[in-house]
mmCIF file of N, CA and C in Angstrom:
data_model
loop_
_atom_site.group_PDB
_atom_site.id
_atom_site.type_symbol
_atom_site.label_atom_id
_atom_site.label_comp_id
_atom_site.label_asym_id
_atom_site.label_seq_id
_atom_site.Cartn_x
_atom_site.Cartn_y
_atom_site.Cartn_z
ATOM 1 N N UNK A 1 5.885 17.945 2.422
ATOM 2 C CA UNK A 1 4.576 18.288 2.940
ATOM 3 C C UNK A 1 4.301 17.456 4.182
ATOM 4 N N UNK A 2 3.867 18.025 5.501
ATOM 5 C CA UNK A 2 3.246 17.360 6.253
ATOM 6 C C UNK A 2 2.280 17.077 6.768
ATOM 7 N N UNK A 3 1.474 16.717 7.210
ATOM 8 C CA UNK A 3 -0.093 16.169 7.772
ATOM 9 C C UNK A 3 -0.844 17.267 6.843
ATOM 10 N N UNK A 4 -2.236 17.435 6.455
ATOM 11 C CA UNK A 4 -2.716 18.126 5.953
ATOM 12 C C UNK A 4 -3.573 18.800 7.314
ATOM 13 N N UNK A 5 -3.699 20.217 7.146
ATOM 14 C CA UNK A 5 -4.003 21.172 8.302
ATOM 15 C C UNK A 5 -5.561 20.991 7.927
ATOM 16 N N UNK A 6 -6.502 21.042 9.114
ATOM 17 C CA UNK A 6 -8.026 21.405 8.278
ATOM 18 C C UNK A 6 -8.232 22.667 7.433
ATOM 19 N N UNK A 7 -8.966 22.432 6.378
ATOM 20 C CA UNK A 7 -9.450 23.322 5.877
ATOM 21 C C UNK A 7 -8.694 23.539 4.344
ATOM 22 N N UNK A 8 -7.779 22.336 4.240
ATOM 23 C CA UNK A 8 -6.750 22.564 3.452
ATOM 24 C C UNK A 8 -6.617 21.646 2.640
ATOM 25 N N UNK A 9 -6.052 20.901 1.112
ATOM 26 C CA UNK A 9 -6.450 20.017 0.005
ATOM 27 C C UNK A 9 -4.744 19.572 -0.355
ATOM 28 N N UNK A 10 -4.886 18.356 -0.645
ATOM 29 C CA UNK A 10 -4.081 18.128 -1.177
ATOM 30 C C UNK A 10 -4.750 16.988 -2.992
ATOM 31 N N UNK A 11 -3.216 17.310 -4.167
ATOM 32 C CA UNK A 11 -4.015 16.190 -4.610
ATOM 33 C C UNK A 11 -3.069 14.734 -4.612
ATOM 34 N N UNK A 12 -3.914 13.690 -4.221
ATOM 35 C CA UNK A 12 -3.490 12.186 -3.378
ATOM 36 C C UNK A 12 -2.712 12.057 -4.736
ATOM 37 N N UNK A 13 -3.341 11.964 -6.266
ATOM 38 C CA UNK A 13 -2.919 11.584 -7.089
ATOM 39 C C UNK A 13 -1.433 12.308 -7.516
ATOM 40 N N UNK A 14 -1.136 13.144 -7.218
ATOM 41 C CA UNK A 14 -0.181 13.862 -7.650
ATOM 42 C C UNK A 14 0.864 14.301 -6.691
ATOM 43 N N UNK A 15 0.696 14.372 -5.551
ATOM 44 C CA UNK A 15 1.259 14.404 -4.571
ATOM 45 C C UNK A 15 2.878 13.514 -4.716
ATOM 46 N N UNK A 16 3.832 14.477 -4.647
ATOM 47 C CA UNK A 16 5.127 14.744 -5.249
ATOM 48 C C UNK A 16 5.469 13.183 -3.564
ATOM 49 N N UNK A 17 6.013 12.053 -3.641
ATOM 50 C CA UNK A 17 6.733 11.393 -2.202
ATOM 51 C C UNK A 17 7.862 10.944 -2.988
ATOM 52 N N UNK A 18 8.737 10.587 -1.482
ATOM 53 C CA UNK A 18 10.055 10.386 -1.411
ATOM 54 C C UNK A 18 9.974 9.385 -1.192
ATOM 55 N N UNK A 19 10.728 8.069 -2.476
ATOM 56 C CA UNK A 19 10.739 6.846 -2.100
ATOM 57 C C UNK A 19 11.946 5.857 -1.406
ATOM 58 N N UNK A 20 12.584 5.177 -0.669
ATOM 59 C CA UNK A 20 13.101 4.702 -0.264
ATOM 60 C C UNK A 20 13.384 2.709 -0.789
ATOM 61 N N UNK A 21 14.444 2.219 -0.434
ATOM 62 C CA UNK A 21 14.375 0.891 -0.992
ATOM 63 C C UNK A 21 13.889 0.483 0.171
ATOM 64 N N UNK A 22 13.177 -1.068 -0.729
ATOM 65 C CA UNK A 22 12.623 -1.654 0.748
ATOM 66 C C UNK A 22 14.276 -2.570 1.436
ATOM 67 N N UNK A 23 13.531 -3.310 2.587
ATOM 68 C CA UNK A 23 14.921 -3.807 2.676
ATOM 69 C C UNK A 23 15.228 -5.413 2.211
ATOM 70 N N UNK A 24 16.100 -5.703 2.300
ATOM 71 C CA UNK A 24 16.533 -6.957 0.977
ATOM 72 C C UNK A 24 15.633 -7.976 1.582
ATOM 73 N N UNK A 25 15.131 -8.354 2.449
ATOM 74 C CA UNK A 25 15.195 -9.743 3.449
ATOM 75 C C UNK A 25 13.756 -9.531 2.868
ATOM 76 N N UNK A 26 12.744 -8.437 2.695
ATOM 77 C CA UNK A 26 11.547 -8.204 1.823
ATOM 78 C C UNK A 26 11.606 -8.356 0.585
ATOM 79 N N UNK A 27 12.149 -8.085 -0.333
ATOM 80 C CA UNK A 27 12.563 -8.143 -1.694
ATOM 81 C C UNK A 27 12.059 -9.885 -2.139
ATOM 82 N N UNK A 28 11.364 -10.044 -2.761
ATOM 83 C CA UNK A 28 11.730 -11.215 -3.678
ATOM 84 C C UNK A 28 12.255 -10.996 -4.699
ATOM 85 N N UNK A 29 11.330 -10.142 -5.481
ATOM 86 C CA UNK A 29 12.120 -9.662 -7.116
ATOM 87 C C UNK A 29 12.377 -8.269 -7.069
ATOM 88 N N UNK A 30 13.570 -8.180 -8.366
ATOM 89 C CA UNK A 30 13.137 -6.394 -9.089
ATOM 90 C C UNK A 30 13.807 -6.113 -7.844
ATOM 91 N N UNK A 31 13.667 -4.354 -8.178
ATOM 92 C CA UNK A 31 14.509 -3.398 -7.082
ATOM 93 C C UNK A 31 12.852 -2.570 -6.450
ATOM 94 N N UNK A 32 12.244 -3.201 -6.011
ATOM 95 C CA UNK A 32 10.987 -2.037 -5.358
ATOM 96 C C UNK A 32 11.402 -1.233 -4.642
ATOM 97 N N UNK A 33 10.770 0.389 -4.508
ATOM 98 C CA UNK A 33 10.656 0.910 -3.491
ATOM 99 C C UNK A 33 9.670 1.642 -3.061
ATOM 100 N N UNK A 34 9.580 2.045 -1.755
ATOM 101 C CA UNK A 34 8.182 2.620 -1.597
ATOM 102 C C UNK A 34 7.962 4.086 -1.074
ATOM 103 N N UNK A 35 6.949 4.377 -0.554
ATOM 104 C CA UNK A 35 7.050 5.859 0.038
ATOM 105 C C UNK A 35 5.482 5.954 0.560
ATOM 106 N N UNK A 36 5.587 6.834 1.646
ATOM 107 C CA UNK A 36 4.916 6.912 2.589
ATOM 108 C C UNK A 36 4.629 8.098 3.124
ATOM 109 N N UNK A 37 3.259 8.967 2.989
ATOM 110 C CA UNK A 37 2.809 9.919 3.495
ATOM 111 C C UNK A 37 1.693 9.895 4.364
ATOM 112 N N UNK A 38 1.889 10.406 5.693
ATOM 113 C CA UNK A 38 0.488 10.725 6.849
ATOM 114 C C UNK A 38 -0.156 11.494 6.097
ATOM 115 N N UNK A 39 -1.183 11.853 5.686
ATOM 116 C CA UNK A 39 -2.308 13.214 5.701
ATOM 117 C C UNK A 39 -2.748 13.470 6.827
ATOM 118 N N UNK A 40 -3.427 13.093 7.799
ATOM 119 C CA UNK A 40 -4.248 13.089 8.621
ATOM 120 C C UNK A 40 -4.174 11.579 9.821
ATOM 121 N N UNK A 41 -4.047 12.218 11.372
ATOM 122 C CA UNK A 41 -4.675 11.392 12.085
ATOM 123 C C UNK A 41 -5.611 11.580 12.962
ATOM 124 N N UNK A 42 -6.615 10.871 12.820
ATOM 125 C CA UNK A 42 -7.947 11.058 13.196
ATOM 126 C C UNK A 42 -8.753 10.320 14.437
ATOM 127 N N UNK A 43 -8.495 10.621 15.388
ATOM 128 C CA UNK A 43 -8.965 9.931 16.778
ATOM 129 C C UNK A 43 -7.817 8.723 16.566
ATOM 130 N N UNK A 44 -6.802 8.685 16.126
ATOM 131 C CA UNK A 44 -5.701 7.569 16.459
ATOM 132 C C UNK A 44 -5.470 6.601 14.927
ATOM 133 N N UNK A 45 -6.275 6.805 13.786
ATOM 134 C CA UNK A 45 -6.603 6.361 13.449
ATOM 135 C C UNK A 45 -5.453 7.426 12.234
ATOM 136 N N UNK A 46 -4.468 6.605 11.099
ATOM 137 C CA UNK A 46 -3.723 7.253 10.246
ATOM 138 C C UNK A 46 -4.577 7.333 8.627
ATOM 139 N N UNK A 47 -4.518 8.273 8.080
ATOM 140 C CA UNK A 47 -4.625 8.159 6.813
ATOM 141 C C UNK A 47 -3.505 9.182 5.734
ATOM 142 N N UNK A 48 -3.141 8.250 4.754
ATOM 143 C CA UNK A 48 -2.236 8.529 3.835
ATOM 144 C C UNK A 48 -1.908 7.981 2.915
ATOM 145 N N UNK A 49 -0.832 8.504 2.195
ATOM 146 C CA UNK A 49 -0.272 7.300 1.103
ATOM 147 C C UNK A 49 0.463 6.999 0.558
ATOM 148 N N UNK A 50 0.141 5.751 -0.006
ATOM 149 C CA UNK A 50 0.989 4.646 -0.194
ATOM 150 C C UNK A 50 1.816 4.722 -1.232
ATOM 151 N N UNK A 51 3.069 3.988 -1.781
ATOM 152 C CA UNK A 51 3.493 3.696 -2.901
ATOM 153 C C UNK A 51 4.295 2.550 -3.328
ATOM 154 N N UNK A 52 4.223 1.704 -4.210
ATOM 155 C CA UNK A 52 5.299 1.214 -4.400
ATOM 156 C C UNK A 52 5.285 0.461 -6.082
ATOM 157 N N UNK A 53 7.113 0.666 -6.534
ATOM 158 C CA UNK A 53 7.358 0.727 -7.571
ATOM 159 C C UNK A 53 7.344 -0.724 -8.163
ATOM 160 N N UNK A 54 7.258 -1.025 -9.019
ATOM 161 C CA UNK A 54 6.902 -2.216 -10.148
ATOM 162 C C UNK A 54 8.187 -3.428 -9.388
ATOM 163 N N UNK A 55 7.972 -4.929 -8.900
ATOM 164 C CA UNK A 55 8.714 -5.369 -8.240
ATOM 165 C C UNK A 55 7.999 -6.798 -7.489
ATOM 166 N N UNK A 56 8.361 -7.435 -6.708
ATOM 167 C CA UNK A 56 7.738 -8.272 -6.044
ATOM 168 C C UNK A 56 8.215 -8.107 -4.091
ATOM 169 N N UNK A 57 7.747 -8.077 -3.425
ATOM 170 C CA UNK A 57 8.203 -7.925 -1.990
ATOM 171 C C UNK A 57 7.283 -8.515 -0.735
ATOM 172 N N UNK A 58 7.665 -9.074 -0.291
ATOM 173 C CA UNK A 58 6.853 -10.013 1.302
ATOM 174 C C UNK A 58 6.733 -8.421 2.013
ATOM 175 N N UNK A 59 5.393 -9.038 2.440
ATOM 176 C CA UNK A 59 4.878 -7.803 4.181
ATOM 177 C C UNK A 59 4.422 -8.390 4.761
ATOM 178 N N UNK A 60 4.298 -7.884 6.509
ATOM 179 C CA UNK A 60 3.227 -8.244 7.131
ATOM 180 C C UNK A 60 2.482 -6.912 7.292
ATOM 181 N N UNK A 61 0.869 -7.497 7.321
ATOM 182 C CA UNK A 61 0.478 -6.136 7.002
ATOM 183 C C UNK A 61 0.116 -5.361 8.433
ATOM 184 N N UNK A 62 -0.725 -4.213 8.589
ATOM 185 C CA UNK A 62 -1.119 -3.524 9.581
ATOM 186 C C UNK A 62 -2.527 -3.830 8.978
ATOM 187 N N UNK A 63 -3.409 -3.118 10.134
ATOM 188 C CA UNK A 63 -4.975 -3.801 10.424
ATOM 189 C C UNK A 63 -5.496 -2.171 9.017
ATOM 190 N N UNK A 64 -5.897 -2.117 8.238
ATOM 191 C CA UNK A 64 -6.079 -1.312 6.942
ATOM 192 C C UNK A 64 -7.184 -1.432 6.266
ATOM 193 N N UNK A 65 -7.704 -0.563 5.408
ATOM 194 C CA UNK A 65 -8.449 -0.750 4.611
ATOM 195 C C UNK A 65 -7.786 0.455 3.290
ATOM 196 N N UNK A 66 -7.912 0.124 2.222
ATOM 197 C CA UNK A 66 -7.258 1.222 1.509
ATOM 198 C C UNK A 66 -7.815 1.160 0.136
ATOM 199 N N UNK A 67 -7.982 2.325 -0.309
ATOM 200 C CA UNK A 67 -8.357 2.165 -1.974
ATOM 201 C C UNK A 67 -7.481 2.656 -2.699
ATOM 202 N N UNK A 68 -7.336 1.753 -4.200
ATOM 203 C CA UNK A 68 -6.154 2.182 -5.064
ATOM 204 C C UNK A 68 -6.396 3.069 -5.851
ATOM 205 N N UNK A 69 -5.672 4.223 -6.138
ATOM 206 C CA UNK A 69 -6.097 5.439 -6.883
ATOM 207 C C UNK A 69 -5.366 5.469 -8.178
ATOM 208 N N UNK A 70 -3.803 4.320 -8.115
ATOM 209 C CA UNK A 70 -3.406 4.149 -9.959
ATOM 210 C C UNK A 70 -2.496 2.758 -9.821
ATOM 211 N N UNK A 71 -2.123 2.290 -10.727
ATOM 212 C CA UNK A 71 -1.183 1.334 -10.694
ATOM 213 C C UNK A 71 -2.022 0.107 -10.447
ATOM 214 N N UNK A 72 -1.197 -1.128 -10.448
ATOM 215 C CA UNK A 72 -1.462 -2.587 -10.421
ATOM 216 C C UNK A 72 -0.394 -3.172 -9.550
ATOM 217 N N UNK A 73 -1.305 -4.086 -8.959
ATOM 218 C CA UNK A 73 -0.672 -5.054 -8.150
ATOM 219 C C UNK A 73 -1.271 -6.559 -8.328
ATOM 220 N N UNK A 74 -0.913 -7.667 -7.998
ATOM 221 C CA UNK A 74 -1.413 -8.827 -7.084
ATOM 222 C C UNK A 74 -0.627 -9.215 -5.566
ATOM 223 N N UNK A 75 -1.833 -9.116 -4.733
ATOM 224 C CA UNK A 75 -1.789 -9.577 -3.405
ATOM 225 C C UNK A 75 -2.088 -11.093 -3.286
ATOM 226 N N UNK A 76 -0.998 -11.596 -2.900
ATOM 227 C CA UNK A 76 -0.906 -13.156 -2.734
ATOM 228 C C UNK A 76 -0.791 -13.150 -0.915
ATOM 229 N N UNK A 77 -1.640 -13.911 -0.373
ATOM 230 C CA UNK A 77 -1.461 -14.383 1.118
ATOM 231 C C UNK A 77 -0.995 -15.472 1.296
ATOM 232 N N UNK A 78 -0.081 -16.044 2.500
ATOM 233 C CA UNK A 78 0.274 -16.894 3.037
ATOM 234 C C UNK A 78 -0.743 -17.710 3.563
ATOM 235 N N UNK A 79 -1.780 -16.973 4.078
ATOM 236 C CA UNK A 79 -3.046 -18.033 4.391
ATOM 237 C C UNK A 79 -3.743 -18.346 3.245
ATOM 238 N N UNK A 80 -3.427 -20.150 2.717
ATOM 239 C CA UNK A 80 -4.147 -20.806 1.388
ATOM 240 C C UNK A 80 -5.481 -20.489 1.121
ATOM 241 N N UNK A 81 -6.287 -20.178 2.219
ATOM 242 C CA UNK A 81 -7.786 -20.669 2.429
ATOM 243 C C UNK A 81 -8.363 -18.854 1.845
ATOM 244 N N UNK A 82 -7.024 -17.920 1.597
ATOM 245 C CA UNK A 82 -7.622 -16.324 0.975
ATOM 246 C C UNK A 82 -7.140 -16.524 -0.817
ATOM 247 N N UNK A 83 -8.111 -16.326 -1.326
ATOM 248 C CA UNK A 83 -7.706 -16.095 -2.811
ATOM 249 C C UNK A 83 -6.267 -14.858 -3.122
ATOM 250 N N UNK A 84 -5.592 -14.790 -4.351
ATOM 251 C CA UNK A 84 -4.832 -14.036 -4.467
ATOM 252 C C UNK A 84 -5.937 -12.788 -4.979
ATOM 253 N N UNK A 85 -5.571 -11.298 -5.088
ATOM 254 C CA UNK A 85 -6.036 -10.677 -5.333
ATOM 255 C C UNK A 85 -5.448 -9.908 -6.134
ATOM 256 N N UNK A 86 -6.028 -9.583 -7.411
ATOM 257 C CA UNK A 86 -5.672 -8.405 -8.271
ATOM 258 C C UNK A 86 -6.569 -7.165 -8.401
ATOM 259 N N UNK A 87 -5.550 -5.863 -7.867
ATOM 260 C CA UNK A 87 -5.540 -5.017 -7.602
ATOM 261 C C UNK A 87 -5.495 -4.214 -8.888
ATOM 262 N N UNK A 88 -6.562 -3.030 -8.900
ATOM 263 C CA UNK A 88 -6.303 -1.772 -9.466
ATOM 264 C C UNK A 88 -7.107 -0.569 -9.152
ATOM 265 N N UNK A 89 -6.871 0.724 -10.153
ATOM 266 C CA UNK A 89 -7.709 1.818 -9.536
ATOM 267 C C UNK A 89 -9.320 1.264 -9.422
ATOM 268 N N UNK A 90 -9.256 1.997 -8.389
ATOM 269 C CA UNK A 90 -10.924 1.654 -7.519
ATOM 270 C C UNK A 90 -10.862 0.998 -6.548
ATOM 271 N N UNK A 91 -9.901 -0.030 -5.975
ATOM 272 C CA UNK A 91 -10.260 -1.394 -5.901
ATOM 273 C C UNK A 91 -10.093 -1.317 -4.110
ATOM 274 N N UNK A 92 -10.857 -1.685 -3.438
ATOM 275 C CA UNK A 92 -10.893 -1.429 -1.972
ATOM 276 C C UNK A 92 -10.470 -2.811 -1.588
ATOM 277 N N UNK A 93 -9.384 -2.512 -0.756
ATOM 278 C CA UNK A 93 -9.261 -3.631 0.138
ATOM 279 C C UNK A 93 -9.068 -3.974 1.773
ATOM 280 N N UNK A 94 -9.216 -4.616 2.270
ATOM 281 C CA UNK A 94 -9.215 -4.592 3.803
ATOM 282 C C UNK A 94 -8.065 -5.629 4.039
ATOM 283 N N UNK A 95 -7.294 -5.365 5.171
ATOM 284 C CA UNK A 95 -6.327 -6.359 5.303
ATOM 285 C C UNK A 95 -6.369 -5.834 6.853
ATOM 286 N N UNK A 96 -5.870 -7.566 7.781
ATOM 287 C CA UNK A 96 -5.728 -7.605 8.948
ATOM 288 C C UNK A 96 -4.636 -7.734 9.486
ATOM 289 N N UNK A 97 -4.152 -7.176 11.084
ATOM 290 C CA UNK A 97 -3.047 -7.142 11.672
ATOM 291 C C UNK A 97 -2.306 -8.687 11.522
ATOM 292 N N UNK A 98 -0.895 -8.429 11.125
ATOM 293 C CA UNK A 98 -0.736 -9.723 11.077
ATOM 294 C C UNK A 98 -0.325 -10.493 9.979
ATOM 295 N N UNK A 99 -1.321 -10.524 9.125
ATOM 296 C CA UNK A 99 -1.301 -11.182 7.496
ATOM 297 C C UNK A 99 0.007 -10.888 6.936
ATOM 298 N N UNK A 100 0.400 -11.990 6.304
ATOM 299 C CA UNK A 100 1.653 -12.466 6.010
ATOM 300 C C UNK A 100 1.404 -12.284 4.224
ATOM 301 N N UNK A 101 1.688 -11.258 3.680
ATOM 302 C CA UNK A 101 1.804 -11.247 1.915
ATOM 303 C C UNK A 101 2.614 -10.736 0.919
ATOM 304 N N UNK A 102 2.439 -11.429 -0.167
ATOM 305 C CA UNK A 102 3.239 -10.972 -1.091
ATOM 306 C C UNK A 102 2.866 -10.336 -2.481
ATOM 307 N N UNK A 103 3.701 -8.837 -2.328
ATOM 308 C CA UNK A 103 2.822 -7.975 -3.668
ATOM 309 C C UNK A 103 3.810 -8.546 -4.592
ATOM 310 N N UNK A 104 3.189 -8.321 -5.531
ATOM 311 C CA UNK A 104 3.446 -8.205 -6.984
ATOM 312 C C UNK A 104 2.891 -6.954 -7.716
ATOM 313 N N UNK A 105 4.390 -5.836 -7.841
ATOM 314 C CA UNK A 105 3.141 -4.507 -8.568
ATOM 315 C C UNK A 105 4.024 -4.636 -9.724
ATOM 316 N N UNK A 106 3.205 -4.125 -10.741
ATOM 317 C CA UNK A 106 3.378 -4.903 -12.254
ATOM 318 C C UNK A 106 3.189 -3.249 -12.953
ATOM 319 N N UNK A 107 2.434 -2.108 -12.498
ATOM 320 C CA UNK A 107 2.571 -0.743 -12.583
ATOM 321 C C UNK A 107 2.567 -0.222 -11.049
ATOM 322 N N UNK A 108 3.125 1.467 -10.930
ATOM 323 C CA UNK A 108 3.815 1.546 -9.952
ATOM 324 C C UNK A 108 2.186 2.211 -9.017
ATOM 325 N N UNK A 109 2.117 1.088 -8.020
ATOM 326 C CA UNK A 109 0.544 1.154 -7.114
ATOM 327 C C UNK A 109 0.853 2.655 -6.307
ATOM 328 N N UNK A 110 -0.402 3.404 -6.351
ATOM 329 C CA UNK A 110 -0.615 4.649 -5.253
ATOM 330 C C UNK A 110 -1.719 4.253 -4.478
ATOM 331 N N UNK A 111 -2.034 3.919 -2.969
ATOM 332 C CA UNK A 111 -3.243 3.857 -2.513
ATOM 333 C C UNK A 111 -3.588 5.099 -1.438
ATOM 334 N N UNK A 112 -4.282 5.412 -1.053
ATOM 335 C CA UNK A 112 -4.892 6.054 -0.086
ATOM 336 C C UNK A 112 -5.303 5.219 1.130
ATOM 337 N N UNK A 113 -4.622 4.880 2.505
ATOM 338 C CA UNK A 113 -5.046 4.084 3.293
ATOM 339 C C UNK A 113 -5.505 5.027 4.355
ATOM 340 N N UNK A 114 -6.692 3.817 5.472
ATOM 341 C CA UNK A 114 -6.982 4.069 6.175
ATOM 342 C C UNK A 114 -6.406 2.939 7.775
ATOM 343 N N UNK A 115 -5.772 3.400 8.265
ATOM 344 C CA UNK A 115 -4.661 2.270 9.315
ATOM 345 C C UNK A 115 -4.551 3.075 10.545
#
């Protein structure tokens, strides 16, 4: 499936993606992998979604805001002075260009971002 056309539905939750491994030098634990769908870009602005399977893996992130629609994570930052965060459905988060973190998904996370 690609970009969603106006006028047209997809469902986020069910929405069939193709996951890929991340690459090793990301990996801390476990075998994660993830997957990645555009829906929509909107004056420059991407929305889609996310995935990734039960595992531990370093990112840096993109400038985002995203809400989780299933699964569990904890978001641990490299900057001491941000609490770690545990993640689940509902759970909105904002993250800035840059930020240096490490998931921990413990069930396999789907989000819906806005980037």
């Amino acid at each position: 499936m690609s970009e969603l056309a106006p006028g047209t539905a997809a469902d986020a939750a069910t929405l069939a993606l193709v996951h890929e491994p991340l690459p090793a030098a990301d990996v801390v634990s476990g075998g994660p992998t993830t997957a990645v769908h555009a829906l929509a870009t909107l004056g420059g602005t991407e929305v889609g979604i996310w995935e990734m399977t039960p595992g531990t893996a370093s990112d840096t992130e993109s400038d985002e805001v995203f809400v989780v629609l299933s699964g569990r994570a904890r978001i641990a930052f490299d900057d001491r002075d941000l609490p770690d965060l545990d993640v689940g459905p509902g759970s909105v988060v904002r993250l800035a260009e840059g930020q240096r973190t490490v998931w921990t998904v413990t069930e396999t996370l789907r989000k819906i971002y806005i980037a």
